[in-house]
CSV table of C-alpha atoms in Angstrom, one decimal:
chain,number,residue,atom,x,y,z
A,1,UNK,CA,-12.5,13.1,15.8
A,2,UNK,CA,-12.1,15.3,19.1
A,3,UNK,CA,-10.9,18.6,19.0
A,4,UNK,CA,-7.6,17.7,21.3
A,5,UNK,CA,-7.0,15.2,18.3
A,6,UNK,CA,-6.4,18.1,16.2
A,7,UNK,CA,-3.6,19.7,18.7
A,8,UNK,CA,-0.2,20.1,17.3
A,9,UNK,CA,1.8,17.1,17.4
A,10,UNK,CA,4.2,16.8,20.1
A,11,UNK,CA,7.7,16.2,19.2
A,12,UNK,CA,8.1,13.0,20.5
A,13,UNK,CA,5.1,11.6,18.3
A,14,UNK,CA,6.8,13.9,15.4
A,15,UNK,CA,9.8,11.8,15.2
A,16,UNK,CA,8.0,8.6,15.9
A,17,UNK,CA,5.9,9.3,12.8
A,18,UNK,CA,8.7,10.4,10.7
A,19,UNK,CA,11.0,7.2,11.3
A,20,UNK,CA,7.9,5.2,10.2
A,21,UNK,CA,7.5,6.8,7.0
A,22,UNK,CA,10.8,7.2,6.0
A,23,UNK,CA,11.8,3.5,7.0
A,24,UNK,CA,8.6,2.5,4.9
A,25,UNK,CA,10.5,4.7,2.0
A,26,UNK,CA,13.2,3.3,2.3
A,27,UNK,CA,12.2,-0.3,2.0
A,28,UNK,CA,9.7,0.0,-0.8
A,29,UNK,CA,12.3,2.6,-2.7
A,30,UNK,CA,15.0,-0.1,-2.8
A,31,UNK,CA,12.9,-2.0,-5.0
A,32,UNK,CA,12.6,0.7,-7.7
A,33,UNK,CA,16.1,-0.8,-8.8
A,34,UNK,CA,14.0,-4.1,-9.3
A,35,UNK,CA,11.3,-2.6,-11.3
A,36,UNK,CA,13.8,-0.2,-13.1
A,37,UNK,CA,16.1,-2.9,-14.2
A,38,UNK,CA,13.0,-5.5,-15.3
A,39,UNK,CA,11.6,-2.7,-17.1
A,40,UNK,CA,14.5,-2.4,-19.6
A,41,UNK,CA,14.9,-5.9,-20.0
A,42,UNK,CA,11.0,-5.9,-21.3
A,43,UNK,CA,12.1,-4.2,-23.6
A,44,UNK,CA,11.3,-0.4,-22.4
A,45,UNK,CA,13.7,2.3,-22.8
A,46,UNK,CA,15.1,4.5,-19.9
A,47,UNK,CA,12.5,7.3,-21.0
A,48,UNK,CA,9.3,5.3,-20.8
A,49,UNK,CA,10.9,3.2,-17.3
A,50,UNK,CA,10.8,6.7,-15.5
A,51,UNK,CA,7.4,7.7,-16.9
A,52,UNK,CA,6.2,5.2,-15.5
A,53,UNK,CA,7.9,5.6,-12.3
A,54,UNK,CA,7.4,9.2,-12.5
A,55,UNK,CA,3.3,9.5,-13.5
A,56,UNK,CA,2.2,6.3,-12.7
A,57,UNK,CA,3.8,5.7,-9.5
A,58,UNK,CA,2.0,2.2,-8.3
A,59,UNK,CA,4.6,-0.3,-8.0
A,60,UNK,CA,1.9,-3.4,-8.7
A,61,UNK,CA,1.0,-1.1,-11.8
A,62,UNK,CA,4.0,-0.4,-13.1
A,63,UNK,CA,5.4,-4.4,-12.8
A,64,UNK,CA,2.0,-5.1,-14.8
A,65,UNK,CA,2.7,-2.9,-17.3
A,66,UNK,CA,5.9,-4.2,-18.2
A,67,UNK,CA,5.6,-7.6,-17.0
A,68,UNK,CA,2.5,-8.7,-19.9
A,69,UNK,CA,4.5,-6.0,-22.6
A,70,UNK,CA,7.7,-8.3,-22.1
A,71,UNK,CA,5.8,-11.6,-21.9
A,72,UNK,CA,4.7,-10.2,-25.6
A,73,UNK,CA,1.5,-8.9,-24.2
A,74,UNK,CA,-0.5,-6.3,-26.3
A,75,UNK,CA,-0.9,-2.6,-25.0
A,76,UNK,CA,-4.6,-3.1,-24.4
A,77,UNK,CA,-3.8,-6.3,-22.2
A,78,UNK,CA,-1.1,-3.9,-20.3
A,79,UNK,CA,-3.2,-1.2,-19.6
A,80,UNK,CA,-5.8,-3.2,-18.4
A,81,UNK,CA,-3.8,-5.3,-16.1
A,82,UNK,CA,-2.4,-2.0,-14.6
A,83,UNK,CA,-5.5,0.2,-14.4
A,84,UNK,CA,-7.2,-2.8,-12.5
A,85,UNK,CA,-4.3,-3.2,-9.9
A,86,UNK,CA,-5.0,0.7,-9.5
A,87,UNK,CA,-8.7,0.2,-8.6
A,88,UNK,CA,-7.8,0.0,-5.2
A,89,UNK,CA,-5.8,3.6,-5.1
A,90,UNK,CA,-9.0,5.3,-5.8
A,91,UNK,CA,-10.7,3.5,-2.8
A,92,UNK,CA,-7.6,4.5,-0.3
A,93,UNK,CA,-8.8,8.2,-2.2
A,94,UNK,CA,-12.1,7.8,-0.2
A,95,UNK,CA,-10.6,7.7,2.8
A,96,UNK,CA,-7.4,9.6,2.7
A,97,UNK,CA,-9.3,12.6,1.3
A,98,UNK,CA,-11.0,13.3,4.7
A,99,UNK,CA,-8.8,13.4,6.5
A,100,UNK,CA,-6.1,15.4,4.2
A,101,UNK,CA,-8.7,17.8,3.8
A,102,UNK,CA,-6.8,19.4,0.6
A,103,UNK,CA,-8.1,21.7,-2.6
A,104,UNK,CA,-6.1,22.7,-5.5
A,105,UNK,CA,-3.2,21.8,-6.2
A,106,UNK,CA,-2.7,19.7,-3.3
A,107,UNK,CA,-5.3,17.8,-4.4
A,108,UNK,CA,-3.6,16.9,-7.0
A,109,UNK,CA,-0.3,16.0,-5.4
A,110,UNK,CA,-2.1,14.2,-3.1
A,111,UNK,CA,-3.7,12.1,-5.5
A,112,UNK,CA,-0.5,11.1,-7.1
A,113,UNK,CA,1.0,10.3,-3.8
A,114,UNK,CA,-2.3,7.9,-2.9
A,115,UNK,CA,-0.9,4.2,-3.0
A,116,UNK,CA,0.0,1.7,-0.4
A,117,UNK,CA,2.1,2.7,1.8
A,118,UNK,CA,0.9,6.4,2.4
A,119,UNK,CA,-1.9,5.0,2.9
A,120,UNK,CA,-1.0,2.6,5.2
A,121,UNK,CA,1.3,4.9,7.4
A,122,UNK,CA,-1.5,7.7,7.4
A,123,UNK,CA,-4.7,5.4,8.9
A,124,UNK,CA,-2.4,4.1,11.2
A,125,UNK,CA,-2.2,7.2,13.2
A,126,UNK,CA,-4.7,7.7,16.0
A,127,UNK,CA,-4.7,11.9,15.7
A,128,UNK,CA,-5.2,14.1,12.5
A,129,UNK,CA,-1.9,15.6,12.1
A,130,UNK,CA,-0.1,13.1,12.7
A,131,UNK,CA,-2.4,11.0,9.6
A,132,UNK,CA,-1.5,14.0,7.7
A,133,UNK,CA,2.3,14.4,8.2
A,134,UNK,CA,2.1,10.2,8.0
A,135,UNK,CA,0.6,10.1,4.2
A,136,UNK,CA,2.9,13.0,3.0
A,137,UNK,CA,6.0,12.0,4.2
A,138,UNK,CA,5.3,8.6,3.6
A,139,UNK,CA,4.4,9.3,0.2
A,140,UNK,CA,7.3,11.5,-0.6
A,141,UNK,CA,10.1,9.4,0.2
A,142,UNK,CA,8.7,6.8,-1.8
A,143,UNK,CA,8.1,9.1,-4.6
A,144,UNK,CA,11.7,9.9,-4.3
A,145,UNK,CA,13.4,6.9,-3.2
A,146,UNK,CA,11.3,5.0,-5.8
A,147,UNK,CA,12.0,7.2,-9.1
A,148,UNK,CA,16.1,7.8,-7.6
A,149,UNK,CA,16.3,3.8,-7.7
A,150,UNK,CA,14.7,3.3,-10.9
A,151,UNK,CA,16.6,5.2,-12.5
A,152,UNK,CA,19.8,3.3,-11.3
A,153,UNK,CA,17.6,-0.3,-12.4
A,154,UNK,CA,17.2,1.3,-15.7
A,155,UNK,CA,20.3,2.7,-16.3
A,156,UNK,CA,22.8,0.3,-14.2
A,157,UNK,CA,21.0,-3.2,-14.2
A,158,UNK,CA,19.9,-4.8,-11.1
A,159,UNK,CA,23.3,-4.1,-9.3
A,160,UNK,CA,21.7,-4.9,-6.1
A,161,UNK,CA,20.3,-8.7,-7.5
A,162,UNK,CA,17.2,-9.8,-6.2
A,163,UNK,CA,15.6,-7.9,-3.2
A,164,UNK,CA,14.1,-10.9,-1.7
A,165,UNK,CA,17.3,-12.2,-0.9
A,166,UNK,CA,17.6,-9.1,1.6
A,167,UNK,CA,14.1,-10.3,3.2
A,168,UNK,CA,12.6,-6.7,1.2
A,169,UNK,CA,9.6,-8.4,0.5
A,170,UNK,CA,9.3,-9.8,4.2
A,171,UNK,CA,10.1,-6.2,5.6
A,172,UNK,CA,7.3,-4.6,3.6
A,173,UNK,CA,5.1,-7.3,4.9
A,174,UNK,CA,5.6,-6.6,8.3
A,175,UNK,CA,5.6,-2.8,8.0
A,176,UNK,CA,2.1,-2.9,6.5
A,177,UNK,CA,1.2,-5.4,9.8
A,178,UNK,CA,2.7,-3.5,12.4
A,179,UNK,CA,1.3,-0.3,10.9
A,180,UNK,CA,-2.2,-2.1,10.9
A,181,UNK,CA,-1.5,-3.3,14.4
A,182,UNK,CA,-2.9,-1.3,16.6
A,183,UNK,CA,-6.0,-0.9,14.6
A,184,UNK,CA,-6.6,-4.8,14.4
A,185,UNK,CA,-7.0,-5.9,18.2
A,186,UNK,CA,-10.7,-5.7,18.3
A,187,UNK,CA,-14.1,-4.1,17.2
A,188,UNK,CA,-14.9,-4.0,13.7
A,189,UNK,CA,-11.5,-3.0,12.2
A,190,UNK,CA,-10.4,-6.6,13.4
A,191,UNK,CA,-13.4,-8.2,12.1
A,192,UNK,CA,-12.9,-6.7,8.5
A,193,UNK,CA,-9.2,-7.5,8.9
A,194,UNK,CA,-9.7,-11.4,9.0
A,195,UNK,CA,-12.4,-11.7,6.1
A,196,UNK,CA,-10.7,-9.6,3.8
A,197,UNK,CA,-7.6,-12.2,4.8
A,198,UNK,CA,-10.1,-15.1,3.3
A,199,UNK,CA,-11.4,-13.8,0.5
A,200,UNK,CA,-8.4,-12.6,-0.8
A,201,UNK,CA,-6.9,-16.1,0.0
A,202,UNK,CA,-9.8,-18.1,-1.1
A,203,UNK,CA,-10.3,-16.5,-4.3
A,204,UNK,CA,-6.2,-16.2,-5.1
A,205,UNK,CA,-6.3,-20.1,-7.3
A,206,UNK,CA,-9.1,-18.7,-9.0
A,207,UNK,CA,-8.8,-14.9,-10.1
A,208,UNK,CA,-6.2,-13.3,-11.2
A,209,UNK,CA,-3.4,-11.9,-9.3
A,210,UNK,CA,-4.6,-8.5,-8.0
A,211,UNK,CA,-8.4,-8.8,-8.5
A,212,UNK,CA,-8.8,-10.9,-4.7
A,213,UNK,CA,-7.2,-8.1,-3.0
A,214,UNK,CA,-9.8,-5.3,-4.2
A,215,UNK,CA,-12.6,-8.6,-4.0
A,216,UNK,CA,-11.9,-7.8,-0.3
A,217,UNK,CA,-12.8,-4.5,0.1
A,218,UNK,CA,-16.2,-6.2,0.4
A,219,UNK,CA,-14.8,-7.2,3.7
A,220,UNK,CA,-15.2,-3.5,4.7
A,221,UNK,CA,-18.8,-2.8,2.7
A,222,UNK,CA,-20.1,-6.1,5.3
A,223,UNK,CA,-18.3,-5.4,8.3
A,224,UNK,CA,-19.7,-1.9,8.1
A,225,UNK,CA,-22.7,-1.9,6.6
A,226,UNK,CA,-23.9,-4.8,9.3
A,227,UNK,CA,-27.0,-3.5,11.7
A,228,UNK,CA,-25.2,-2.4,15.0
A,229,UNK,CA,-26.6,-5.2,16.9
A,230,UNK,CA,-24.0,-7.4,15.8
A,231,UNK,CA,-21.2,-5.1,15.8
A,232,UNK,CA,-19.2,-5.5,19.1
A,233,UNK,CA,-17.1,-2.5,19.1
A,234,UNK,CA,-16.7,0.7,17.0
A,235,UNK,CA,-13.9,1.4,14.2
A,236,UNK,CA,-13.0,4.5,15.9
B,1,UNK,CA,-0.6,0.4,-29.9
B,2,UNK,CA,3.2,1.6,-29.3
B,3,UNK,CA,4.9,1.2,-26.3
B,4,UNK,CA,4.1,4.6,-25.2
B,5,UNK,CA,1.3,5.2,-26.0
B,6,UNK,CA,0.6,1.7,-23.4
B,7,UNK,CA,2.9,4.0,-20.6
B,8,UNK,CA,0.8,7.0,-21.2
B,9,UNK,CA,-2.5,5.1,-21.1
B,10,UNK,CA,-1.7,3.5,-18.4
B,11,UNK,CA,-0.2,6.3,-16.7
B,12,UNK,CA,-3.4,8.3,-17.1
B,13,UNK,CA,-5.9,5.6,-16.4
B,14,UNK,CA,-3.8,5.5,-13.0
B,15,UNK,CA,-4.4,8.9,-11.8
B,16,UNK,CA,-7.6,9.1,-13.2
B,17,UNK,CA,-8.0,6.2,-10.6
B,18,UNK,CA,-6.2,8.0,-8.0
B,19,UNK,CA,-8.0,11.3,-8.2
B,20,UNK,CA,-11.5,10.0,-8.5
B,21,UNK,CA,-11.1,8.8,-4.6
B,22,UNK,CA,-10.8,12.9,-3.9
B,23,UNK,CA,-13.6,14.0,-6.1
B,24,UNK,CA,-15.9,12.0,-5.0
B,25,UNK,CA,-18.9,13.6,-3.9
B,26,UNK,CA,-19.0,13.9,0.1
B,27,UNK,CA,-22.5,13.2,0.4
B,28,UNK,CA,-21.9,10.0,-1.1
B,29,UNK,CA,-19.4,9.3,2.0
B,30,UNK,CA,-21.6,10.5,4.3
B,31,UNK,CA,-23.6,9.3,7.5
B,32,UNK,CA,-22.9,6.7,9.8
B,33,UNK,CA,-22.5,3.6,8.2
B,34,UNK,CA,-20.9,4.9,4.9
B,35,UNK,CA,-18.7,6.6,6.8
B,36,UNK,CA,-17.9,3.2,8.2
B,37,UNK,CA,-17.4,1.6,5.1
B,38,UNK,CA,-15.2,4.0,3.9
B,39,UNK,CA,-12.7,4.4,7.0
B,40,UNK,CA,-12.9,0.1,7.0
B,41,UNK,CA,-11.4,0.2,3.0
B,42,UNK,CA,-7.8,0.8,3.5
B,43,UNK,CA,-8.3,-1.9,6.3
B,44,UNK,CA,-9.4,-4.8,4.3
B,45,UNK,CA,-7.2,-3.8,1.2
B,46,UNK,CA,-4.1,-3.5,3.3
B,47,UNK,CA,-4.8,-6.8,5.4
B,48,UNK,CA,-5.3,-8.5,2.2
B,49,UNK,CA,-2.5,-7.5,0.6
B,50,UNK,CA,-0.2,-8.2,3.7
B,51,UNK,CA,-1.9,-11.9,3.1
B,52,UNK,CA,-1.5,-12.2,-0.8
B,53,UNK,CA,2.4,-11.2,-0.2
B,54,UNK,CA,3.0,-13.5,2.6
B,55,UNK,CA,0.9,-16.9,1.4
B,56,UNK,CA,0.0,-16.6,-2.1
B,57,UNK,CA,2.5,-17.9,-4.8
B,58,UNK,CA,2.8,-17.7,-8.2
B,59,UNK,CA,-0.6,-19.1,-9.6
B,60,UNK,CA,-2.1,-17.6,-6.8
B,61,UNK,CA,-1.8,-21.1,-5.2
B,62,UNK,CA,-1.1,-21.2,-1.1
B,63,UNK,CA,2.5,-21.3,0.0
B,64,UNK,CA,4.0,-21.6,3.1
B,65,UNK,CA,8.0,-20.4,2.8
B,66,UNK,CA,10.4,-17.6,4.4
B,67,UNK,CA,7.8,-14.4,3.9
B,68,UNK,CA,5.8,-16.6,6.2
B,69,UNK,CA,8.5,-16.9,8.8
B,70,UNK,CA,9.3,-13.2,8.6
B,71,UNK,CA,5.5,-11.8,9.1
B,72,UNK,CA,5.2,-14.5,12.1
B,73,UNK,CA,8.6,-13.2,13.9
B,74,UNK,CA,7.1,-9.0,12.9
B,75,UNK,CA,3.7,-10.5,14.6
B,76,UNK,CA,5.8,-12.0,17.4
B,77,UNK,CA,7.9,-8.8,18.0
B,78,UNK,CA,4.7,-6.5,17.5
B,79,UNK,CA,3.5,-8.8,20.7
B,80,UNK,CA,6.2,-7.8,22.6
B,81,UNK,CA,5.8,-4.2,22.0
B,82,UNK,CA,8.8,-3.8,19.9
B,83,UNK,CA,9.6,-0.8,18.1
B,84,UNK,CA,8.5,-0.8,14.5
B,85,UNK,CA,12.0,-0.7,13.2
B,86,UNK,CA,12.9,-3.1,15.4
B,87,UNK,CA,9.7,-5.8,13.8
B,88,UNK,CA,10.5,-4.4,10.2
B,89,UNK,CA,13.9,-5.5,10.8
B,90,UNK,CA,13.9,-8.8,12.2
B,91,UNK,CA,11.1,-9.8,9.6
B,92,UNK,CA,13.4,-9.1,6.7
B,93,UNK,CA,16.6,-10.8,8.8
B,94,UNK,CA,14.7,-14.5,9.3
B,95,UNK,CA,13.2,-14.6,5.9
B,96,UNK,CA,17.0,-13.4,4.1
B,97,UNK,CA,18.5,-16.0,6.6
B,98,UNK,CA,16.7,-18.8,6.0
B,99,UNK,CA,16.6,-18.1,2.0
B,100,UNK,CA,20.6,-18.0,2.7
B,101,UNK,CA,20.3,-21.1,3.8
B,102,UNK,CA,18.8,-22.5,1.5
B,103,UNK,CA,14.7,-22.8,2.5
B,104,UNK,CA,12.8,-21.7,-0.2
């Protein structure tokens, strides 16, 4: 990372940054109502639906949780389910955590707001600030957007029926692409890009659902752990 | 176990998750190729989930349906240079249109 990369962010690049991350928060918040509303008919009640929404704040988590209690699961079998789909927070942590560069209570905050599409909308930008203001806005309006909406799902029902029927699941698809974009036309972030796209699909029949997407962060360990010879380009 | 003591648990298993990736030692991090690794991570989780959510269906078998359409008119769109509202939008508008009309 230059030093011009850490110049204050021009306006322009400002705004551009902000519309991503609040578009992001808007799409993924909308299906707090989904989660809220399946939550109490597993058989939650309004209390534990926004604990979960409000402490563990991982979508895939949280539809674990309640998705093996209200299939009759046990507790152990819930936690379990959800603290493995979380695995792969802690790995964004690695990265995130450089360039946040945060102490304290911040760290803390920040740790909370680690998932997905912070993430996502963070790496994607090519200078420090803007990775910064990225993960924290990003990761704010989901926190809000996402707790506001399950509270409506719990309390309300789904009034809003199923969010695939909008395209939701489509539009979060394609954020993550476009955010990963510009990162995946070459060198080795490309290269890591289409192996971790096999092995999560080749392992999908066999494992279960959320285990073949931290199976490829392998994908990265290879690609990056491969003697330099063989590497064609440099991951910034 | 009761049912919150299953929220709290998991609750706290998720953070304890979440704030491990910041405590983390930076000398474990550290030098060229670790560094690597770790800045290729969100990469390979991110492109795999983007591929689980658009082919893998229930049973984790393949499926080909509308998310498919929608990510190949964001990855058309991203080819033209369109804005990202712009490939966010017109992914969720072909796979809601052609579920309204009835395909998958």
């Amino acid at each position: 990372m230059s030093a011009a990369a850490d110049a204050p962010l021009a306006d322009t690049r400002r705004r551009a940054v902000r519309r991503q991350a609040l578009s992001v928060g808007l799409a993924t918040g909308a299906y707090g109502i989904s989660f809220g509303a399946l939550s109490v008919a597993s058989g939650l009640s309004i209390w534990q639906t926004q604990a979960l929404s409000l402490l563990l704040f991982s979508g895939g988590s949280q539809f674990a949780v309640v998705g093996v209690l209200g299939a009759g699961g046990g507790g152990a079998a819930a936690v379990a389910t959800s603290t493995l789909l979380g695995v792969r927070n802690g790995l964004y942590g690695l990265q995130t955590s450089r360039f946040l560069g945060v102490a304290g209570w911040r760290r803390l905050a920040a740790a909370q707001l680690t998932i997905d599409e912070s993430t996502a909308v963070g790496v994607a930008q090519p200078e420090r600030p803007a990775q910064r203001l990225g993960f924290w806005v990003t990761g704010v309006a989901v926190f809000l957007g996402w707790n506001l909406m399950t509270l409506v799902g719990a309390v309300v029902g789904n009034a809003i029926g199923d969010p695939r029927t909008y395209g939701l699941d489509a539009a979060a698809a394609a954020a993550f692409a476009a955010l990963l974009w510009p990162r995946l036309r070459g060198g080795d972030a490309a290269a890591t890009g289409v192996l971790a796209a096999f092995v999560a699909l080749l392992t999908s029949p066999v494992l279960p659902a959320g285990v073949p997407v931290i199976l490829a962060a392998l994908a990265a360990v290879a690609v990056g752990l491969a003697p330099p010879p063989r590497r064609r380009g440099v991951a910034r | 176990m009761s049912t919150w003591t299953t929220v709290l648990l998991s609750c706290a298993a998720a953070f304890g998750l979440k704030l491990a990736g910041y405590l983390v030692p930076a000398a474990w991090v550290e030098g060229e190729r670790r560094s690597r690794v770790v800045a290729l991570l969100p990469v390979a989780l991110l492109t795999a989930l983007v591929t689980v959510q658009t082919l893998v269906g229930d049973g984790g078998s393949l499926v080909l349906d509308a998310r498919l359409a929608g990510l190949a008119v964001a990855v058309g769109l991203l080819l033209l240079r369109a804005n990202f509202l712009v490939v966010v939008a017109g992914a969720a508008l072909t796979a809601g249109l052609l579920r309204a009309i009835g395909w998958s």
